[in-house]
Amino acid sequence: MRAQLTWRTLLSLVLGLLLLSPAVEAAVAMCRCSNSYTQLLGQLRSQANLMKDTSCLLEPFIRLQGLDTPVLRESCMKCSRAFPSEDTLRGLSRHGFLQTVSATLNGILHRLAALQQHLLKGKNMPEMQVATRNIQGVRNNIYCMSELLTNCSETPEPLLPGPRATLMPSTLNFFKSKLEGCQFLCGYHRFMGSVGQVFGEWGNSLSRNRRHSPRQALHKGARRARPSRRVKRPVPRGQLFR
Amino acid sequence: MGRPAAPARNPEPMAFFAVFRTAFLLAVLSWRTCQSEVLPERLPLTPESLHISINSTLQHLHLQWTVHKLPYQELQMIFQIEISRFETSKVIWMGNYSTTVKRNQVLQWSWESELPLECATHFVRMKSTVDDARFPELSFSSNWSPWEEVHAHTPEQNTDLIFPRDKLVEEGSNVTFCYNSGINQNISCYLDRELIHGEQLYLNIFTFKLNNVPFIREGGTNIYCAVNYTIKDGTVLFVSKVLEEPKDFSCETQDFKTLSCSWDPGVDTGLFFDGQPSQHYTLFESFSGKKKFCEHNNQCNWEISRDLQETYNFTLTAENYLRKRSVNTIFNLTHRVHPKAPDSIHFNNVGATNATMTWKMPALGNYSTLLCQIELHDKENMRQEHNVSIKVNGEFLFSELMPDTAYMVCIRCANAKHVWKWSKWVTRTLITAEAAPSKALDVWRKVKPEKGLHHVTLFWKPLSKFHANGKILFYNIVAKDLDKKSELKLQSIPAPANGTELTLDQGSYQIQVTANNSVGASPASEIVISGDSGNEEVEEQKINGTKDGFLISWKPLSEDRAGYVVDWCEHQRNLHCELQWKNVGPNTTSTVISSDAFRPGIRYNFRIYELSTEKIAYLVENKIGYTQELAPSDSPQVKAINVTSHSFTLSWKDYDTEAQRGFIQGYRVCLKSKATQCHLDSVAELLPDNSTCCEHAINNPKQKIFLVENLQPESFYEFFVSSFTSAGKSPIGTFTKVTTQDEHSHMLMHIILPMVLCVLLIAVMCYWKSQWVKEKCYPDIPDPYKSSILSLIKSKESPHLRIMNVKDCTPDTIEVVNKSEGTKTQFIGIEKPLTESEFPKPANLYLLPAQDFCVPGPCISFVNHTYSESACDSGSCAHTPVPDTAPPCHLELLASPDNLLNTLEKTHTDSLGEIPAGKISLNYVSQLASPMSGDKDSLLIHSPVPVLCSEYKMQMAVPSCLDSPVLSENGSLSSMTLLGQDKHYH
C-alpha cells in the first residue's frame, strides 16, 4: 500500500513538471482537450459572450486614461476596423473561422502588451491581465475545437491575412495613442461579439458542416491556429476571469 | 512673455594672449585716434549671421550670431533684441543682452517662449551697442540686423492643431496652450470635460493659459478640439506630483558586511509617460567616492569594504525628469549596528525555582560587545529584568522562580558601546518544575450527631497556585481516634474536591488533611472532633448587617485558645449549604464578614467557634441577620375559628416567620365591616382601593392568634392579616369573609338536635323490633292461643266458647265465606264486587289474588296434593302448571323462601291493610300446610292462569330446572309488583 502511494506521488511529480514545461504545452493542451463538441462549443460561446462585454476592459481603460467624456467616448466608440467583420467570419468555413479567430486573438495579445507598455508604462491594470488570460483560454479552446473538427475529417483551411500588423500601434502622440487604443479595445469587444454570434450559429452537432466561403481557396497552405505558447500554464479551457 | 536663457561661452584665451591683447588694444587706440581725425563715420558692429533654432520641448528660441570687424580683441557690448510674432511689426519682446564679445566669437542666446512656438511664426532681429568704458568713442549703436523668420517644425504639420504636444509639467505650474482653428469656425476645444474659451492671438490662432495645474491622473489631462463631436486634434498635459525629499534616511548594519539604507520616498511621481517614469534614487558615499543606483525606491544595500571603513558620508539623491532632491547622512559604522534577533535559545537544568538560559547572537562575530536585555514575565507582570554583556554566546541563570509556573522569557540585544537599535524581541516559554505544596489546607467541618454517631462533613479551600506548587492530584484524610490512640482511618479523595464526609463514633477524633501533588504532600491541617461536637446550643442573637457585610463580635469562652472560626451558609435555604468560614486570630473578638453572595432579604446565620489549642471547636455564639431587611413577601394564611354571634378568632399558626425577608416585628389585623367607626383598640386605615378598615396592631411576632370581639350578630365582616418588618408590611391580598351567627341559633340547636336524636332512636328501635311488634300486633295468622280474644273470653268465662283444635278434626276443605261487606276488600285487580254465585266451583282457593282475567273475584284455595296427586296424574286436572315462558302469567321466583314469604306477607298485608278486621271471614275447611312448607314456591311457579278459580292440588317438589332461571333474575320487588299493582307484569 505504501509503495503504491510512493509511486503515485512520483508519477504526480513528474506529470507536474511536465505540465510546467513550455515544450509540452501544446501536447498538454491537446491532452486536456475535451472530446465533447457540445461542451467545447458551449464554452467558446460563453467565453465570447463574456469577452464582448465592454465593462471587462474598455470601460476601465477609458476611465484610467481620462477618456470618459462625451466627445472622447464618441471617438472611442468608432471601433477599430482592423478586425474581421462578422460577415467575413460568417462566410468562413468552421476551420477557417477558427484559424482566423485564433490568429486575430494572437494579434490582440500582442497589441494588448503594447498598450500596456506604451499607455500604461507597465503599471498594473488588473483588467488587462484578466483579458489576456481569457484570450489565451479561448485560443486553447479553439485549438481543441480545431482538433475535434480535424478528427472528424473536416479539411483544415488557411486563415485570413494576419491582422497582427494592423493591430499594432502607430507611433503617434500620446493623445492619439490613447484614442487608438480605445478604438482598438472597442474593436476587440465587437470582434468577440461577432465571434460569439458565429459560434451561436454553429449547430449542436459535429457532423453538420458549414458551407465554405469563396475566400477559402485563396488561403490554402496557411498555418493552422496554434494555442498560445506564451502561456506557461495552459489556462483551463472553461476558465473565465472577471 | 519671454525670458533670456543663459548664453554659451567660449573657452578663455591663455595668459599669453592676454598680454598680447593689451598691447594690441593700445596700438589700435592710437590708430583710432589718428583715424578719427581722418574718418569721422561710425563703426558698423552690426550682428551678422544670425541663426535661430527652436527647442520645442523647452520652448526655446536659440539665437547664434557673430560680430564682424570687431576693432578690438574684445569689447563689452550690449545687444538689443526684438522678437515679433506672426508679423515683424508685432513685437512681443524686447530686451538687451550684455556680454563681452571677442573677435570671431559666435554669440549665443536663448529665449523661452510661454506660448508654444509651434503656434506662430517668430521674427527676430538685433542690433549692438558698444558699452565699454575703455572705448568711449565706440559708444554707438549699430544698424538692426534683418528680421529672421523662424517656424517650429511639427511632425504632422497639417493635422496638429494644439500645442504643446505631450507637455510635462510639475503640479502647480502654469501652462499656455494654443490651437489653430484653421478654417473650422465651429471648432470647440476642451480640457477634459470643460469647454475652453481661448483668446484669439492672430487670425485663427487661439491661446489659453492654465494656472496652478493640479495632478489629476497618471494618464494625463486630455486637451482636445473637435468639430461636431469629431476630434480634430488633441494633446495630453502630464502633470507630475512634486518630487519630495526622502525622509527618515538612515543606514545600519546587522552583520558588518552590508549597510542597509532605507528611507521614505514620499509620493510616486511616475506617470504613464515615457518622459516621466517613477523617480529613481542614487546613493553616493563621499569618502570612498562610490556611487550606486538603487533598485528600489525605498531602500538600498551598500557593501561594506573589507577594511571596515569607519565613517560613512552618504548622499541620497532622488531624481525625476523635472527635479532632483538630496539628503545626507554621516555616521560611524559602529554606531549603526542593529543586531539580528538572538537565536538558539534553550533552557537547561530547569528546576522548581531556577533555570539556565543559553542563546547565540548571529552574524556579528567578535567585532563588538553586545548588551542583551532579558525580561521574565509571569501571566500578570514582569518579574525580573537583567542586562547581560556577551560577545557571541550568552548564558544566564534564573533564580527565585516559582515552582510549576509558566514564565515568558523575552530577550533582545544591542551594541553595548552605542545602542543604535535593539534587535527584535524573542520570546520563549519557561515552565518550572513542580514542588510539594507549601501551605496547609484551610479546613473546616460541620458535625451532625445522629444515633450515637457523628456525621462529619469536612470542607477545605483549594490551595492557591502560589501554594500548590503543582497540580494537586488528591487529598489525604487521616482520622485518628484520640481515645484509642492507635486506630487510623485513611481516605484519599481525588482532586478536584473541596470536601468529604466521614462517619465517626462519638469518640474524639483528630482529623488531618493534606493536599498532594506529584512531588509530595502539603503540611497537614488538623481539626479535632470531640464527643460533644454538634450538640452545642446557644441562643440566637439578631444582628444588623449592611451592604458591606456583617460586623460580628463575640465574647471569648476561655483564655487558652488558638483562634476563632466564623462560619455561615451563603445560601441558607438551599439543601446543600455552601458553607463558608473565616479564620480569626485568638486575640480578636470581632470581624466583618462580607461576601459578594450576600443578598438583601436573605437571613444569614453566623456561628462563632472558638478553637482550643487542641484544635477542638466550641460554639461561642450564634447570630442571625440580614444585610438589608425587606418587607415580607407574603402575608399569613389566616383561619377564622370559633365564630359566634359576637366574635370570632383568627389564627395563623402556620406562618413561618423565619422564612421571611426580615425579622417579623408583628402583625396588622385589618377588619372591614358595615360599622362606620372603629373600635377603640383599632385605627382606621385607608386601603389602596380607597376603602377603609379598622386596623388592630399586634406587636408581638410570636402572637399568631387574635380574637375579634364586639361584633354584631348575623353581620358580615371581612378581615386580612399582614405581617411587617422594619422595612414594611407584607402586601395586602384578598380579604376573607366571615358572617357572625344568629343570636338564637344556639338555642335552636339545643332543642332540635336532641329531638332529632330521639326520633332517630325511636325509628331505629322500631325497625329493630318491627318483627316483634308485628308479631305482637299484626300477626299474619293469628294464634288463637295468643289472641287477646282469649283474654276476653276468659274474662267472660263462657264455657261454651272454646277454640277448635285442628288436631281434633280431619278437614279436607276450607271454605272461606266472603261476606257481602267484603266488597270493599282491596284485592288487587278486583274491579267489581264478587258475589257468591259467580264462583261455580268454590272448592279451590287461590291465595294470590289474580288479575281480572284470572279470577272474577277473591277466591283463595289451598290444594292438597297429597290427596289429588292421582287426579293430576290422570290428566284430569285442569290447572296444570303453566310453562314459565308463557307470558302474561309468568311468575318469577323470589330469591328465597323467606323473602318470598315476607314479600307475600307484606304484599298481602299491604293489600289488606285497609281491610278492617273482621270484614273477611275465613272458614277453615282444611289447613294442612304451614306457610313455611314450600307451598308458596309452588304457588308462585304455577302462576295464575286465566281460570276462574284454582283447584286444591297436590303438593310436589318444584323442579330445579324451573328454579334456576327465575332465580337468576332479580325479582323480589318485581314479584311484588306483579302481585299487586297497576296491572303490570314483569
Coordinates of C-alpha atoms in Angstrom, one line a residue, chain A residues 113-237:
Chain A
A113 CA 1.0 44.0 -24.5
A114 CA 2.0 47.1 -26.5
L115 CA -0.8 49.1 -25.0
Q116 CA 0.3 48.0 -21.5
Q117 CA 3.8 49.1 -22.3
H118 CA 3.0 52.3 -24.1
L119 CA 0.0 53.7 -22.5
L120 CA 0.3 52.3 -19.0
K121 CA 4.1 52.2 -18.8
G122 CA 3.9 48.7 -17.5
K123 CA 1.8 49.7 -14.5
N124 CA -0.7 47.2 -13.2
M125 CA -4.1 47.2 -14.8
P126 CA -5.8 44.1 -13.5
E127 CA -8.5 44.0 -16.2
M128 CA -5.8 43.9 -18.9
Q129 CA -4.2 40.8 -17.3
V130 CA -7.6 39.1 -16.9
A131 CA -8.4 39.8 -20.6
T132 CA -5.0 38.4 -21.6
R133 CA -5.7 35.2 -19.7
N134 CA -9.2 34.9 -21.2
I135 CA -7.9 35.3 -24.7
Q136 CA -5.4 32.6 -24.1
G137 CA -8.2 30.4 -22.8
V138 CA -10.3 31.0 -25.9
R139 CA -7.3 30.2 -28.1
N140 CA -6.8 26.9 -26.3
N141 CA -10.4 26.0 -26.8
I142 CA -10.2 27.0 -30.4
Y143 CA -7.3 24.7 -30.7
C144 CA -9.2 21.9 -29.2
M145 CA -12.2 22.6 -31.4
S146 CA -9.9 22.5 -34.5
E147 CA -8.5 19.2 -33.4
L148 CA -12.0 17.9 -33.0
L149 CA -13.0 19.1 -36.4
T150 CA -9.9 17.6 -37.9
N151 CA -10.6 14.3 -36.4
C152 CA -14.0 14.5 -38.0
S153 CA -12.2 14.9 -41.3
E154 CA -13.0 18.5 -41.9
T155 CA -10.3 19.9 -44.1
P156 CA -8.0 22.4 -42.4
E157 CA -8.1 25.8 -44.1
P158 CA -5.8 28.8 -44.1
L159 CA -6.6 31.8 -42.1
L160 CA -7.3 35.3 -43.3
P161 CA -4.4 37.7 -43.8
G162 CA -2.8 38.3 -40.4
P163 CA -4.4 41.3 -38.8
R164 CA -1.4 41.5 -36.5
A165 CA 0.2 44.2 -38.5
T166 CA -2.9 46.4 -38.5
L167 CA -3.4 45.8 -34.8
M168 CA 0.0 47.2 -33.8
P169 CA 0.0 50.8 -32.6
S170 CA 1.3 53.6 -34.7
T171 CA 3.9 56.0 -33.3
L172 CA 1.6 58.9 -32.7
N173 CA 1.5 61.3 -29.9
F174 CA 0.1 60.2 -26.6
F175 CA -3.4 61.6 -27.2
K176 CA -3.8 59.8 -30.4
S177 CA -2.4 56.7 -29.0
K178 CA -5.0 56.8 -26.3
L179 CA -7.8 57.2 -28.8
E180 CA -6.3 54.5 -31.0
G181 CA -6.0 52.1 -28.0
C182 CA -9.5 52.9 -27.0
Q183 CA -10.8 52.2 -30.5
F184 CA -8.8 49.0 -30.6
L185 CA -10.4 47.8 -27.4
C186 CA -13.8 48.7 -28.8
G187 CA -13.0 46.7 -31.9
Y188 CA -11.8 43.8 -29.8
H189 CA -15.1 43.7 -27.9
R190 CA -17.0 44.0 -31.1
F191 CA -15.0 41.2 -32.7
M192 CA -15.6 38.9 -29.7
G193 CA -19.3 39.7 -30.1
S194 CA -19.1 38.7 -33.7
V195 CA -17.3 35.5 -32.8
G196 CA -20.0 34.7 -30.3
Q197 CA -22.6 35.3 -32.9
V198 CA -20.9 32.9 -35.3
F199 CA -20.4 30.3 -32.7
G200 CA -24.1 30.7 -31.8
E201 CA -25.0 29.8 -35.3
W202 CA -22.9 26.6 -35.2
G203 CA -25.1 23.6 -35.0
N204 CA -25.0 21.5 -31.9
S205 CA -24.0 18.5 -33.9
L206 CA -20.4 18.0 -35.1
S207 CA -21.4 16.3 -38.3
R208 CA -23.1 19.3 -39.8
N209 CA -20.6 21.1 -42.0
R210 CA -20.6 24.7 -43.0
R211 CA -20.6 26.0 -46.5
H212 CA -17.1 27.1 -47.5
S213 CA -16.7 30.7 -48.5
P214 CA -15.1 31.7 -51.8
R215 CA -12.3 33.1 -49.9
Q216 CA -11.3 29.8 -48.7
A217 CA -9.3 28.9 -51.8
L218 CA -7.2 31.9 -51.5
H219 CA -5.6 30.9 -48.3
K220 CA -4.6 27.4 -48.8
G221 CA -1.4 26.3 -47.1
A222 CA -1.6 28.8 -44.3
R223 CA -0.7 27.7 -40.9
R224 CA -3.3 26.3 -38.7
A225 CA -4.0 28.1 -35.5
R226 CA -1.9 27.0 -32.6
P227 CA -2.5 27.7 -29.0
S228 CA -0.6 30.4 -27.3
R229 CA 2.9 29.5 -26.5
R230 CA 3.2 32.4 -24.2
V231 CA 1.2 30.5 -21.6
K232 CA 3.4 28.9 -19.1
R233 CA 0.5 27.0 -17.6
P234 CA -2.3 26.5 -20.0
V235 CA -5.4 28.1 -18.9
P236 CA -8.2 25.7 -18.2
R237 CA -10.5 25.7 -21.1

